[in-house]
Short mmCIF file of C-alpha atoms in Angstrom, two decimals:
data_model
loop_
_atom_site.label_atom_id
_atom_site.label_comp_id
_atom_site.label_asym_id
_atom_site.label_seq_id
_atom_site.Cartn_x
_atom_site.Cartn_y
_atom_site.Cartn_z
CA MET A 269 -190.87 38.33 71.98
CA LEU A 270 -193.53 38.92 69.44
CA VAL A 271 -197.06 37.65 69.28
CA GLY A 272 -197.01 34.16 67.83
CA ASP A 273 -193.56 33.21 69.19
CA VAL A 274 -195.14 31.08 71.92
CA PRO A 275 -198.05 28.68 71.47
CA TRP A 276 -201.24 30.13 72.94
CA GLU A 277 -201.79 27.21 75.34
CA MET A 278 -198.29 27.64 76.79
CA PHE A 279 -198.91 31.36 77.26
CA VAL A 280 -202.23 30.78 79.01
CA ASP A 281 -200.71 28.11 81.29
CA SER A 282 -197.89 30.42 82.34
CA CYS A 283 -200.36 33.23 83.05
CA LYS A 284 -202.39 30.90 85.27
CA ARG A 285 -199.24 30.09 87.28
CA LEU A 286 -198.43 33.75 87.93
CA ARG A 287 -199.38 34.89 91.40
CA ILE A 288 -200.99 38.30 91.59
CA MET A 289 -199.84 39.97 94.80
CA LYS A 290 -201.31 42.73 96.85
CA GLY A 291 -199.14 45.79 97.46
CA LYS A 292 -198.39 44.79 101.04
CA GLU A 293 -197.11 41.38 99.94
CA ALA A 294 -194.84 42.88 97.31
CA ILE A 295 -193.18 45.21 99.83
CA GLY A 296 -192.04 42.27 101.94
CA LEU A 297 -190.91 40.34 98.88
CA ALA A 298 -188.30 42.92 97.88
CA SER A 299 -186.61 42.92 101.28
CA ARG A 300 -186.47 39.11 101.34
CA ALA A 301 -184.94 39.03 97.86
CA MET A 302 -182.21 41.46 98.92
CA GLU A 303 -181.39 39.32 101.96
CA LYS A 304 -181.01 36.23 99.76
CA CYS A 305 -178.62 38.09 97.46
CA LYS A 306 -176.49 39.22 100.40
CA ASN A 307 -176.37 35.70 101.85
CA ARG A 308 -175.08 34.22 98.58
CA ARG A 309 -171.92 36.34 98.64
#
């Protein structure tokens, strides 16, 4: 995507919804995501 493809308000709203995680939280997130992928098969 290039600048201008998305209206500015939509971009700002999506940024507000993003959750900034600490490093410790992100480590646990990866293992949980892998478990979900294995369970789907």
